[in-house]
Short mmCIF file of C-alpha atoms in Angstrom, two decimals:
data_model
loop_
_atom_site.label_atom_id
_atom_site.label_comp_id
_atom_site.label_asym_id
_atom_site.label_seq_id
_atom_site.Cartn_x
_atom_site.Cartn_y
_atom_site.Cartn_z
CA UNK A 294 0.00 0.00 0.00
CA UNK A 295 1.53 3.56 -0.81
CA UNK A 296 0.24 6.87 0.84
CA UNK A 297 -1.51 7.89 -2.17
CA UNK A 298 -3.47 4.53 -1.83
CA UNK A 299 -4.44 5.31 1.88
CA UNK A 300 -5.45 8.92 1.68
CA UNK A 301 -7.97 7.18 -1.31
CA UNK A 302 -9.05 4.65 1.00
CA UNK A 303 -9.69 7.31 4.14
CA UNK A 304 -11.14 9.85 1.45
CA UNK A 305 -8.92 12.50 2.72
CA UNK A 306 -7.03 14.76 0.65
CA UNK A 307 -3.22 15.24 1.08
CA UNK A 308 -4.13 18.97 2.51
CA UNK A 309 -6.55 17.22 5.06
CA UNK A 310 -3.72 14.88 5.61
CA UNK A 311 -1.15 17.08 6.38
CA UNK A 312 -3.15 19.37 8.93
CA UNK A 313 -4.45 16.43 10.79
CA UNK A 314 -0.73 15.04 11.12
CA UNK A 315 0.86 18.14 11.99
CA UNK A 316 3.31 18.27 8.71
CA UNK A 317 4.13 20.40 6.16
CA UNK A 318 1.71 19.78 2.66
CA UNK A 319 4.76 20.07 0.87
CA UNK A 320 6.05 16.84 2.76
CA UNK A 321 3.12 14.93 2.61
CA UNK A 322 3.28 15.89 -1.62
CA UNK A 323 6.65 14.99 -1.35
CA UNK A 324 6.12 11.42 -0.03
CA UNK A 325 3.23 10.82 -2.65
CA UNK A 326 5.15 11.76 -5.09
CA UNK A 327 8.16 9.82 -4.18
CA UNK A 328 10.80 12.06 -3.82
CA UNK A 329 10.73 13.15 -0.22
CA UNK A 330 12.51 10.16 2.28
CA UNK A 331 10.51 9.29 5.04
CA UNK A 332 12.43 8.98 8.11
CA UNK A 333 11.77 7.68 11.83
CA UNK A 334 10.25 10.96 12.81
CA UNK A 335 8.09 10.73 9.62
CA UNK A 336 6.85 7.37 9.89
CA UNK A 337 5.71 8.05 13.32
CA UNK A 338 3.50 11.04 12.20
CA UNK A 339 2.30 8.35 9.47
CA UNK A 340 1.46 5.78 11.93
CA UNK A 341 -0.43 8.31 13.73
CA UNK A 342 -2.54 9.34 11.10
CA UNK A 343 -3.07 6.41 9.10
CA UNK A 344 -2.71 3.55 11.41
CA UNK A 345 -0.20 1.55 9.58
CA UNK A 346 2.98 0.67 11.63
CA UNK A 347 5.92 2.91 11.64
CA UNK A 348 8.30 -0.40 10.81
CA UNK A 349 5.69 -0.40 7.62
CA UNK A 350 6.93 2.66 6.22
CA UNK A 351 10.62 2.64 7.15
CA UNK A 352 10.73 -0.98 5.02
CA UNK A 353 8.54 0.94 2.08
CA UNK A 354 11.00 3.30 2.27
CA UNK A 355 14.31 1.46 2.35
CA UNK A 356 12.54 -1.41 -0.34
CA UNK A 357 12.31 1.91 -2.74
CA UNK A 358 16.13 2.96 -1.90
CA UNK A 359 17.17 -0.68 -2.95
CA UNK A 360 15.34 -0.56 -5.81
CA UNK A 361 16.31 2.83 -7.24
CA UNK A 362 20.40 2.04 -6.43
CA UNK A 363 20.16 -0.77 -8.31
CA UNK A 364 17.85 0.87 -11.58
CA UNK A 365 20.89 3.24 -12.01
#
């Protein structure tokens, strides 16, 4: 499941998203669109507002690093 998935499933735009998490839009954009790293700090504000584990998101998140290093 991505982010953009979620937000879909919870009907809640990334604006929504971002106020009810406490985090910039810009971020939240950022993670959807895949170019903005989630980190520790992040995945706990995702847990928070979404439910799904902060180990989820760290493993998205280094599963996408491992697959970009080795597509270049």
């Amino acid at each position: 499941m991505t982010l953009r998935e979620k937000l879909g499933e919870m009907g809640m735009s990334v604006e929504e998203f971002a106020k009810r998490i406490g985090e910039p839009e810009k971020t939240i954009q950022g993670i959807v669109r895949c170019v903005y790293s989630v980190d520790e700090r992040l995945a706990t504000s995702l847990e928070m507002g979404t439910g799904i584990p902060v180990h989820f998101w760290l493993a998205k998140q280094k599963n996408y690093n491992e697959y970009i290093s080795r597509k270049v």
